[in-house]
GROMACS .gro file of C-alpha atoms in nm:
model
  455
    1UNK     CA    1  -1.738  -7.020   1.352
    2UNK     CA    2  -1.872  -6.925   1.009
    3UNK     CA    3  -2.203  -6.820   1.166
    4UNK     CA    4  -2.023  -6.585   1.400
    5UNK     CA    5  -1.806  -6.429   1.132
    6UNK     CA    6  -1.864  -6.069   1.039
    7UNK     CA    7  -2.083  -6.039   0.726
    8UNK     CA    8  -1.820  -5.846   0.535
    9UNK     CA    9  -1.571  -6.131   0.585
   10UNK     CA   10  -1.778  -6.331   0.336
   11UNK     CA   11  -1.728  -6.069   0.065
   12UNK     CA   12  -1.441  -6.071  -0.182
   13UNK     CA   13  -1.164  -5.841  -0.062
   14UNK     CA   14  -1.201  -5.603  -0.355
   15UNK     CA   15  -1.573  -5.565  -0.295
   16UNK     CA   16  -1.514  -5.498   0.076
   17UNK     CA   17  -1.260  -5.222   0.004
   18UNK     CA   18  -1.498  -5.063  -0.248
   19UNK     CA   19  -1.781  -5.066   0.005
   20UNK     CA   20  -1.551  -4.924   0.274
   21UNK     CA   21  -1.441  -4.642   0.048
   22UNK     CA   22  -1.802  -4.573  -0.047
   23UNK     CA   23  -1.902  -4.564   0.320
   24UNK     CA   24  -1.633  -4.314   0.415
   25UNK     CA   25  -1.709  -4.100   0.109
   26UNK     CA   26  -2.078  -4.082   0.200
   27UNK     CA   27  -1.989  -4.018   0.566
   28UNK     CA   28  -1.753  -3.734   0.473
   29UNK     CA   29  -2.012  -3.590   0.234
   30UNK     CA   30  -2.276  -3.592   0.510
   31UNK     CA   31  -2.034  -3.418   0.747
   32UNK     CA   32  -1.958  -3.159   0.481
   33UNK     CA   33  -2.326  -3.094   0.418
   34UNK     CA   34  -2.387  -3.059   0.791
   35UNK     CA   35  -2.097  -2.818   0.823
   36UNK     CA   36  -2.219  -2.609   0.531
   37UNK     CA   37  -2.583  -2.616   0.633
   38UNK     CA   38  -2.703  -2.277   0.748
   39UNK     CA   39  -2.791  -2.332   1.112
   40UNK     CA   40  -3.010  -2.025   1.145
   41UNK     CA   41  -3.267  -1.835   0.945
   42UNK     CA   42  -3.165  -1.512   0.774
   43UNK     CA   43  -2.807  -1.630   0.744
   44UNK     CA   44  -2.613  -1.398   0.510
   45UNK     CA   45  -2.649  -1.501   0.145
   46UNK     CA   46  -2.356  -1.601  -0.069
   47UNK     CA   47  -2.243  -1.797  -0.372
   48UNK     CA   48  -2.308  -2.170  -0.394
   49UNK     CA   49  -2.014  -2.380  -0.282
   50UNK     CA   50  -1.864  -2.713  -0.374
   51UNK     CA   51  -1.835  -3.006  -0.131
   52UNK     CA   52  -1.517  -3.008   0.078
   53UNK     CA   53  -1.350  -2.709  -0.097
   54UNK     CA   54  -1.635  -2.456  -0.064
   55UNK     CA   55  -1.561  -2.138  -0.264
   56UNK     CA   56  -1.185  -2.160  -0.238
   57UNK     CA   57  -1.129  -2.251  -0.604
   58UNK     CA   58  -1.291  -1.930  -0.723
   59UNK     CA   59  -1.085  -1.702  -0.497
   60UNK     CA   60  -0.778  -1.514  -0.612
   61UNK     CA   61  -0.598  -1.479  -0.278
   62UNK     CA   62  -0.378  -1.207  -0.428
   63UNK     CA   63  -0.685  -0.990  -0.483
   64UNK     CA   64  -0.928  -1.071  -0.206
   65UNK     CA   65  -1.076  -0.723  -0.198
   66UNK     CA   66  -1.163  -0.746  -0.569
   67UNK     CA   67  -1.336  -1.079  -0.502
   68UNK     CA   68  -1.526  -0.921  -0.213
   69UNK     CA   69  -1.628  -0.624  -0.428
   70UNK     CA   70  -1.771  -0.855  -0.691
   71UNK     CA   71  -1.974  -1.050  -0.436
   72UNK     CA   72  -2.088  -0.729  -0.268
   73UNK     CA   73  -2.252  -0.615  -0.593
   74UNK     CA   74  -2.455  -0.937  -0.599
   75UNK     CA   75  -2.529  -1.010  -0.234
   76UNK     CA   76  -2.507  -0.674  -0.056
   77UNK     CA   77  -2.299  -0.545   0.235
   78UNK     CA   78  -2.316  -0.867   0.442
   79UNK     CA   79  -2.257  -1.198   0.266
   80UNK     CA   80  -2.107  -1.538   0.338
   81UNK     CA   81  -1.853  -1.762   0.170
   82UNK     CA   82  -1.701  -2.095   0.259
   83UNK     CA   83  -1.330  -2.166   0.259
   84UNK     CA   84  -1.319  -2.547   0.269
   85UNK     CA   85  -1.506  -2.625   0.595
   86UNK     CA   86  -1.475  -2.276   0.739
   87UNK     CA   87  -1.787  -2.058   0.720
   88UNK     CA   88  -1.687  -1.693   0.680
   89UNK     CA   89  -1.908  -1.384   0.686
   90UNK     CA   90  -1.765  -1.075   0.516
   91UNK     CA   91  -1.896  -0.734   0.623
   92UNK     CA   92  -1.869  -0.430   0.397
   93UNK     CA   93  -1.959  -0.061   0.400
   94UNK     CA   94  -1.936   0.202   0.673
   95UNK     CA   95  -2.281   0.137   0.824
   96UNK     CA   96  -2.244  -0.241   0.853
   97UNK     CA   97  -1.877  -0.228   0.957
   98UNK     CA   98  -1.959   0.018   1.237
   99UNK     CA   99  -2.247  -0.201   1.351
  100UNK     CA  100  -2.029  -0.512   1.357
  101UNK     CA  101  -1.717  -0.357   1.510
  102UNK     CA  102  -1.871  -0.106   1.750
  103UNK     CA  103  -2.241  -0.164   1.821
  104UNK     CA  104  -2.197  -0.544   1.835
  105UNK     CA  105  -1.843  -0.534   1.970
  106UNK     CA  106  -1.925  -0.762   2.265
  107UNK     CA  107  -2.043  -1.032   2.024
  108UNK     CA  108  -1.775  -1.007   1.755
  109UNK     CA  109  -1.445  -0.952   1.936
  110UNK     CA  110  -1.320  -1.309   1.959
  111UNK     CA  111  -1.037  -1.419   1.731
  112UNK     CA  112  -1.011  -1.736   1.519
  113UNK     CA  113  -0.712  -1.957   1.605
  114UNK     CA  114  -0.377  -1.837   1.473
  115UNK     CA  115  -0.238  -2.146   1.303
  116UNK     CA  116   0.112  -2.002   1.256
  117UNK     CA  117   0.144  -1.934   1.628
  118UNK     CA  118   0.031  -2.287   1.704
  119UNK     CA  119   0.286  -2.455   1.482
  120UNK     CA  120   0.568  -2.226   1.592
  121UNK     CA  121   0.761  -2.379   1.878
  122UNK     CA  122   0.779  -2.220   2.218
  123UNK     CA  123   1.119  -2.328   2.323
  124UNK     CA  124   2.249   0.832   0.555
  125UNK     CA  125   2.577   0.861   0.347
  126UNK     CA  126   2.391   0.786   0.019
  127UNK     CA  127   2.278   1.140  -0.062
  128UNK     CA  128   2.178   1.167  -0.426
  129UNK     CA  129   2.232   0.797  -0.495
  130UNK     CA  130   1.940   0.560  -0.561
  131UNK     CA  131   1.857   0.331  -0.271
  132UNK     CA  132   1.574   0.118  -0.137
  133UNK     CA  133   1.435   0.286   0.180
  134UNK     CA  134   1.298  -0.038   0.321
  135UNK     CA  135   1.579  -0.126   0.562
  136UNK     CA  136   1.629   0.234   0.676
  137UNK     CA  137   1.261   0.275   0.765
  138UNK     CA  138   1.227  -0.069   0.925
  139UNK     CA  139   1.531  -0.005   1.144
  140UNK     CA  140   1.414   0.337   1.263
  141UNK     CA  141   1.057   0.231   1.335
  142UNK     CA  142   1.157  -0.097   1.497
  143UNK     CA  143   1.390   0.085   1.737
  144UNK     CA  144   1.096   0.289   1.867
  145UNK     CA  145   0.906  -0.021   1.975
  146UNK     CA  146   1.232  -0.177   2.101
  147UNK     CA  147   1.278   0.121   2.335
  148UNK     CA  148   0.930   0.069   2.479
  149UNK     CA  149   0.929  -0.310   2.503
  150UNK     CA  150   1.298  -0.388   2.564
  151UNK     CA  151   1.407  -0.063   2.724
  152UNK     CA  152   1.692  -0.024   2.477
  153UNK     CA  153   1.772   0.059   2.115
  154UNK     CA  154   1.995  -0.125   1.871
  155UNK     CA  155   2.268   0.030   1.664
  156UNK     CA  156   2.171   0.025   1.299
  157UNK     CA  157   2.476  -0.184   1.212
  158UNK     CA  158   2.419  -0.435   1.493
  159UNK     CA  159   2.449  -0.778   1.329
  160UNK     CA  160   2.186  -0.939   1.550
  161UNK     CA  161   1.943  -0.656   1.486
  162UNK     CA  162   1.998  -0.672   1.110
  163UNK     CA  163   1.950  -1.048   1.115
  164UNK     CA  164   1.626  -1.016   1.307
  165UNK     CA  165   1.496  -0.752   1.065
  166UNK     CA  166   1.575  -0.985   0.774
  167UNK     CA  167   1.394  -1.271   0.946
  168UNK     CA  168   1.110  -1.033   1.018
  169UNK     CA  169   1.081  -0.957   0.645
  170UNK     CA  170   1.065  -1.329   0.573
  171UNK     CA  171   0.795  -1.368   0.837
  172UNK     CA  172   0.581  -1.097   0.677
  173UNK     CA  173   0.620  -1.253   0.334
  174UNK     CA  174   0.540  -1.607   0.452
  175UNK     CA  175   0.241  -1.506   0.665
  176UNK     CA  176   0.107  -1.301   0.374
  177UNK     CA  177   0.144  -1.582   0.124
  178UNK     CA  178  -0.111  -1.819  -0.022
  179UNK     CA  179   0.006  -2.116   0.184
  180UNK     CA  180  -0.044  -1.930   0.512
  181UNK     CA  181  -0.398  -1.835   0.411
  182UNK     CA  182  -0.476  -2.191   0.310
  183UNK     CA  183  -0.348  -2.319   0.643
  184UNK     CA  184  -0.584  -2.086   0.828
  185UNK     CA  185  -0.882  -2.239   0.648
  186UNK     CA  186  -0.741  -2.592   0.618
  187UNK     CA  187  -0.563  -2.654   0.951
  188UNK     CA  188  -0.502  -3.016   0.851
  189UNK     CA  189  -0.223  -2.891   0.621
  190UNK     CA  190   0.002  -2.859   0.926
  191UNK     CA  191   0.027  -3.239   0.921
  192UNK     CA  192   0.173  -3.244   0.569
  193UNK     CA  193   0.544  -3.327   0.609
  194UNK     CA  194   0.763  -3.022   0.577
  195UNK     CA  195   0.484  -2.766   0.549
  196UNK     CA  196   0.458  -2.677   0.917
  197UNK     CA  197   0.834  -2.655   0.968
  198UNK     CA  198   0.880  -2.430   0.664
  199UNK     CA  199   0.602  -2.196   0.773
  200UNK     CA  200   0.720  -2.183   1.134
  201UNK     CA  201   1.091  -2.127   1.068
  202UNK     CA  202   1.081  -1.747   1.056
  203UNK     CA  203   0.844  -1.721   1.349
  204UNK     CA  204   1.060  -1.952   1.559
  205UNK     CA  205   1.366  -1.737   1.482
  206UNK     CA  206   1.180  -1.429   1.605
  207UNK     CA  207   1.072  -1.618   1.919
  208UNK     CA  208   1.430  -1.729   1.986
  209UNK     CA  209   1.551  -1.369   1.965
  210UNK     CA  210   1.277  -1.245   2.198
  211UNK     CA  211   1.319  -1.536   2.438
  212UNK     CA  212   1.686  -1.444   2.488
  213UNK     CA  213   1.589  -1.085   2.571
  214UNK     CA  214   1.323  -1.202   2.818
  215UNK     CA  215   1.571  -1.439   2.983
  216UNK     CA  216   1.822  -1.156   3.027
  217UNK     CA  217   1.548  -0.937   3.174
  218UNK     CA  218   1.468  -1.204   3.432
  219UNK     CA  219   1.830  -1.221   3.538
  220UNK     CA  220   1.859  -0.845   3.585
  221UNK     CA  221   1.506  -0.774   3.704
  222UNK     CA  222   1.483  -0.520   3.987
  223UNK     CA  223   1.132  -0.468   4.135
  224UNK     CA  224   1.231  -0.117   4.238
  225UNK     CA  225   1.314  -0.007   3.882
  226UNK     CA  226   1.087  -0.079   3.588
  227UNK     CA  227   1.282  -0.032   3.267
  228UNK     CA  228   1.022  -0.127   3.007
  229UNK     CA  229   0.715  -0.332   2.919
  230UNK     CA  230   0.883  -0.664   2.999
  231UNK     CA  231   0.968  -0.549   3.352
  232UNK     CA  232   0.609  -0.428   3.402
  233UNK     CA  233   0.482  -0.769   3.292
  234UNK     CA  234   0.725  -0.951   3.521
  235UNK     CA  235   0.606  -0.735   3.812
  236UNK     CA  236   0.244  -0.836   3.753
  237UNK     CA  237   0.348  -1.199   3.712
  238UNK     CA  238   0.519  -1.184   4.051
  239UNK     CA  239   0.203  -1.046   4.211
  240UNK     CA  240  -0.008  -1.329   4.072
  241UNK     CA  241   0.250  -1.601   4.131
  242UNK     CA  242   0.079  -1.922   4.236
  243UNK     CA  243  -0.255  -1.834   4.075
  244UNK     CA  244  -0.327  -2.111   3.821
  245UNK     CA  245  -0.572  -1.886   3.635
  246UNK     CA  246  -0.331  -1.597   3.593
  247UNK     CA  247  -0.269  -1.483   3.237
  248UNK     CA  248   0.070  -1.341   3.337
  249UNK     CA  249   0.268  -1.647   3.231
  250UNK     CA  250   0.587  -1.680   3.029
  251UNK     CA  251   0.409  -1.800   2.715
  252UNK     CA  252   0.178  -1.500   2.716
  253UNK     CA  253   0.473  -1.268   2.774
  254UNK     CA  254   0.651  -1.414   2.473
  255UNK     CA  255   0.343  -1.389   2.250
  256UNK     CA  256   0.260  -1.036   2.367
  257UNK     CA  257   0.614  -0.911   2.312
  258UNK     CA  258   0.614  -1.077   1.969
  259UNK     CA  259   0.287  -0.906   1.880
  260UNK     CA  260   0.415  -0.566   1.992
  261UNK     CA  261   0.747  -0.608   1.812
  262UNK     CA  262   0.605  -0.733   1.481
  263UNK     CA  263   0.291  -0.519   1.464
  264UNK     CA  264   0.475  -0.215   1.595
  265UNK     CA  265   0.728  -0.245   1.314
  266UNK     CA  266   0.530  -0.376   1.016
  267UNK     CA  267   0.232  -0.142   1.001
  268UNK     CA  268   0.407   0.190   1.060
  269UNK     CA  269   0.711   0.105   0.848
  270UNK     CA  270   0.496  -0.011   0.557
  271UNK     CA  271   0.281   0.303   0.577
  272UNK     CA  272   0.593   0.522   0.572
  273UNK     CA  273   0.725   0.335   0.269
  274UNK     CA  274   0.397   0.409   0.095
  275UNK     CA  275   0.435   0.771   0.207
  276UNK     CA  276   0.776   0.815   0.045
  277UNK     CA  277   0.651   0.639  -0.268
  278UNK     CA  278   0.364   0.885  -0.296
  279UNK     CA  279   0.602   1.178  -0.243
  280UNK     CA  280   0.824   1.082  -0.537
  281UNK     CA  281   0.519   1.012  -0.751
  282UNK     CA  282   0.353   1.342  -0.657
  283UNK     CA  283   0.637   1.597  -0.618
  284UNK     CA  284   0.394   1.892  -0.610
  285UNK     CA  285   0.238   1.752  -0.294
  286UNK     CA  286   0.585   1.699  -0.144
  287UNK     CA  287   0.669   2.064  -0.216
  288UNK     CA  288   0.352   2.188  -0.047
  289UNK     CA  289   0.430   1.980   0.264
  290UNK     CA  290   0.784   2.118   0.278
  291UNK     CA  291   0.655   2.475   0.245
  292UNK     CA  292   0.426   2.423   0.542
  293UNK     CA  293   0.708   2.264   0.743
  294UNK     CA  294   0.937   2.559   0.670
  295UNK     CA  295   0.667   2.806   0.770
  296UNK     CA  296   0.563   2.637   1.096
  297UNK     CA  297   0.879   2.463   1.217
  298UNK     CA  298   1.169   2.576   1.006
  299UNK     CA  299   1.469   2.353   0.945
  300UNK     CA  300   1.658   2.395   1.270
  301UNK     CA  301   1.445   2.240   1.542
  302UNK     CA  302   1.280   1.899   1.534
  303UNK     CA  303   0.902   1.876   1.498
  304UNK     CA  304   0.681   1.784   1.793
  305UNK     CA  305   0.324   1.660   1.816
  306UNK     CA  306   0.219   2.011   1.922
  307UNK     CA  307   0.304   2.126   1.569
  308UNK     CA  308   0.041   1.903   1.408
  309UNK     CA  309  -0.248   2.138   1.495
  310UNK     CA  310  -0.074   2.416   1.300
  311UNK     CA  311   0.002   2.195   0.998
  312UNK     CA  312  -0.333   2.099   0.839
  313UNK     CA  313  -0.189   2.012   0.498
  314UNK     CA  314   0.083   1.783   0.634
  315UNK     CA  315  -0.170   1.622   0.864
  316UNK     CA  316  -0.404   1.570   0.568
  317UNK     CA  317  -0.124   1.412   0.364
  318UNK     CA  318  -0.039   1.167   0.644
  319UNK     CA  319  -0.406   1.068   0.673
  320UNK     CA  320  -0.434   1.028   0.296
  321UNK     CA  321  -0.126   0.804   0.297
  322UNK     CA  322  -0.302   0.578   0.544
  323UNK     CA  323  -0.632   0.585   0.356
  324UNK     CA  324  -0.479   0.523   0.016
  325UNK     CA  325  -0.228   0.258   0.125
  326UNK     CA  326  -0.499   0.060   0.307
  327UNK     CA  327  -0.241  -0.187   0.434
  328UNK     CA  328  -0.478  -0.438   0.597
  329UNK     CA  329  -0.773  -0.433   0.354
  330UNK     CA  330  -0.974  -0.710   0.521
  331UNK     CA  331  -0.860  -0.633   0.874
  332UNK     CA  332  -0.768  -0.905   1.121
  333UNK     CA  333  -1.032  -1.181   1.132
  334UNK     CA  334  -1.286  -1.175   1.415
  335UNK     CA  335  -1.505  -1.452   1.551
  336UNK     CA  336  -1.849  -1.431   1.708
  337UNK     CA  337  -1.859  -1.525   2.076
  338UNK     CA  338  -2.238  -1.573   2.063
  339UNK     CA  339  -2.526  -1.554   1.818
  340UNK     CA  340  -2.564  -1.201   1.688
  341UNK     CA  341  -2.715  -0.994   1.410
  342UNK     CA  342  -2.561  -0.749   1.165
  343UNK     CA  343  -2.760  -0.551   0.910
  344UNK     CA  344  -3.060  -0.773   0.972
  345UNK     CA  345  -2.875  -1.100   0.910
  346UNK     CA  346  -2.831  -1.365   1.179
  347UNK     CA  347  -2.475  -1.480   1.241
  348UNK     CA  348  -2.430  -1.783   1.469
  349UNK     CA  349  -2.175  -1.822   1.744
  350UNK     CA  350  -1.833  -1.936   1.626
  351UNK     CA  351  -1.854  -1.777   1.281
  352UNK     CA  352  -1.540  -1.619   1.139
  353UNK     CA  353  -1.595  -1.254   1.042
  354UNK     CA  354  -1.393  -1.046   0.802
  355UNK     CA  355  -1.449  -0.671   0.786
  356UNK     CA  356  -1.376  -0.526   0.444
  357UNK     CA  357  -1.202  -0.203   0.544
  358UNK     CA  358  -1.131  -0.119   0.179
  359UNK     CA  359  -1.505  -0.088   0.127
  360UNK     CA  360  -1.497   0.193   0.386
  361UNK     CA  361  -1.165   0.362   0.308
  362UNK     CA  362  -1.243   0.366  -0.066
  363UNK     CA  363  -1.620   0.400  -0.067
  364UNK     CA  364  -1.718   0.588  -0.384
  365UNK     CA  365  -2.018   0.743  -0.210
  366UNK     CA  366  -1.798   0.898   0.062
  367UNK     CA  367  -1.465   0.992  -0.094
  368UNK     CA  368  -1.440   1.233  -0.386
  369UNK     CA  369  -1.152   1.046  -0.550
  370UNK     CA  370  -1.139   0.709  -0.369
  371UNK     CA  371  -0.873   0.550  -0.590
  372UNK     CA  372  -0.644   0.852  -0.618
  373UNK     CA  373  -0.395   1.004  -0.379
  374UNK     CA  374  -0.582   1.323  -0.291
  375UNK     CA  375  -0.499   1.497   0.042
  376UNK     CA  376  -0.796   1.733  -0.009
  377UNK     CA  377  -1.011   1.447   0.122
  378UNK     CA  378  -0.914   1.575   0.467
  379UNK     CA  379  -0.931   1.950   0.406
  380UNK     CA  380  -1.227   2.185   0.409
  381UNK     CA  381  -1.283   2.480   0.174
  382UNK     CA  382  -1.059   2.696   0.393
  383UNK     CA  383  -0.773   2.447   0.390
  384UNK     CA  384  -0.828   2.336   0.749
  385UNK     CA  385  -0.799   1.973   0.852
  386UNK     CA  386  -1.126   1.781   0.893
  387UNK     CA  387  -1.188   1.441   1.048
  388UNK     CA  388  -1.373   1.185   0.840
  389UNK     CA  389  -1.601   0.922   0.992
  390UNK     CA  390  -1.501   0.669   0.727
  391UNK     CA  391  -1.130   0.698   0.816
  392UNK     CA  392  -1.081   0.366   0.997
  393UNK     CA  393  -0.728   0.236   0.923
  394UNK     CA  394  -0.691   0.117   1.285
  395UNK     CA  395  -1.025  -0.069   1.283
  396UNK     CA  396  -1.272   0.013   1.562
  397UNK     CA  397  -1.452  -0.125   1.865
  398UNK     CA  398  -1.299  -0.344   2.133
  399UNK     CA  399  -1.039  -0.478   1.889
  400UNK     CA  400  -0.920  -0.137   1.774
  401UNK     CA  401  -0.543  -0.133   1.720
  402UNK     CA  402  -0.367  -0.122   2.056
  403UNK     CA  403  -0.088   0.091   1.917
  404UNK     CA  404  -0.307   0.349   1.742
  405UNK     CA  405  -0.183   0.649   1.939
  406UNK     CA  406   0.182   0.547   1.909
  407UNK     CA  407   0.140   0.484   1.536
  408UNK     CA  408  -0.024   0.825   1.483
  409UNK     CA  409   0.268   0.995   1.656
  410UNK     CA  410   0.531   0.793   1.469
  411UNK     CA  411   0.375   0.855   1.129
  412UNK     CA  412   0.350   1.231   1.178
  413UNK     CA  413   0.695   1.276   1.334
  414UNK     CA  414   0.889   1.044   1.101
  415UNK     CA  415   0.718   1.178   0.789
  416UNK     CA  416   0.767   1.541   0.892
  417UNK     CA  417   1.134   1.492   0.984
  418UNK     CA  418   1.200   1.313   0.653
  419UNK     CA  419   1.056   1.599   0.449
  420UNK     CA  420   1.204   1.868   0.673
  421UNK     CA  421   1.556   1.747   0.605
  422UNK     CA  422   1.535   1.574   0.265
  423UNK     CA  423   1.377   1.597  -0.077
  424UNK     CA  424   1.290   1.265  -0.239
  425UNK     CA  425   1.274   1.195  -0.612
  426UNK     CA  426   1.265   0.920  -0.872
  427UNK     CA  427   1.622   0.827  -0.969
  428UNK     CA  428   1.735   0.953  -1.308
  429UNK     CA  429   1.705   0.706  -1.597
  430UNK     CA  430   1.475   0.490  -1.390
  431UNK     CA  431   1.108   0.443  -1.480
  432UNK     CA  432   0.836   0.588  -1.262
  433UNK     CA  433   0.771   0.334  -0.981
  434UNK     CA  434   0.447   0.143  -0.996
  435UNK     CA  435   0.165   0.201  -0.750
  436UNK     CA  436   0.045  -0.157  -0.797
  437UNK     CA  437   0.067  -0.313  -0.452
  438UNK     CA  438   0.174  -0.661  -0.351
  439UNK     CA  439  -0.057  -0.828  -0.108
  440UNK     CA  440  -0.266  -1.119  -0.002
  441UNK     CA  441  -0.397  -1.001   0.332
  442UNK     CA  442  -0.132  -0.733   0.398
  443UNK     CA  443  -0.066  -0.463   0.137
  444UNK     CA  444   0.286  -0.339   0.083
  445UNK     CA  445   0.437  -0.124  -0.193
  446UNK     CA  446   0.639  -0.296  -0.463
  447UNK     CA  447   1.017  -0.267  -0.422
  448UNK     CA  448   1.136   0.072  -0.541
  449UNK     CA  449   1.437   0.300  -0.524
  450UNK     CA  450   1.451   0.673  -0.463
  451UNK     CA  451   1.703   0.951  -0.431
  452UNK     CA  452   1.727   1.167  -0.119
  453UNK     CA  453   1.887   1.510  -0.143
  454UNK     CA  454   1.965   1.715   0.168
  455UNK     CA  455   1.760   2.035   0.161
   0.00000   0.00000   0.00000
């Protein structure tokens, strides 16, 4: 029996455990080296990384664009970093960003997995008084997308609506936090007790709200009368009923509606909050916008999109709000669907890509005053509006923002109506609000109050 015993059974137990630990350590180290090994020639350069953690210890996730700017000075417009075991290529500058997003769109339009979605279950009477405009703007903007997706609006004092907006705020904060970013690069964190449930709570609440609306739509669905996006989706689902490969399934409906609801509220509302902040910080610019509004529209009728062509200064201000606010500085991550090349560097299939949109929207070689709020960026010598190639707040290529046209209309109309009817200012005895933004991957203005006086 002794001759047949495993060799390690003859070792003292302490020695065996030491050898076992050493074996797994070496095995994990080999796996890490293999993962970090550049699998192709001309792979984008980058800083040296540590085993297992990569470059994550040197990253300030509250200032990713600053970190990218520092690396760009050393390694150029296309460089690589490693977040734990995830290889990431970061693309900077107008030329390289256009090549990656547009010219190589077929190769770079995949998305990395969304960890938060995976862990989530699928089951004005204050005139002159200081107030925070956040809730007012969120409610108004959200109701626009609600009309399109749900076929109905909510009253601003509707308790369910207010609760959902509060949950929505929590969702934005949690998904923009350090833990969410770490989970995207270290998916194993979802197995840590309590972490997944805490991160998924807000998203599950949103899903529950949307699931109830979808269920009600199914009960009242009439194929002869399409009320909204959900009805249009249900119609297509009925056509492809029985097809196992159909993408018109209930899970996709829920995820699509969630994307439209959250993205359709967050981006436009945040940009408008930046817009009002800039107006109270730069009252001379606000006055010039109001003068143009009075001249072109007056104060009696509501503005329309047809007015935009006759309002170059207002149009320039709206564009400068988007450029300066730069709310998604590193865009939404992409993933290569096959081996490709950008700026002469080879990028293998399955690589996560991040496009540094700040490097385009605030390029010192393109914009006269890249870090200042300066509407003249979009005006020629005669004061007429001009388009700028480097204006890419909606990204570009196949993954360009689906709601770009709606967002452009909302921003112009909301902003123009606000300034047509009201004048905004810093509350008396309050310090000038800060322009320092709060962000990890999504930039938003710091909390601030303003006064609104009827014109």
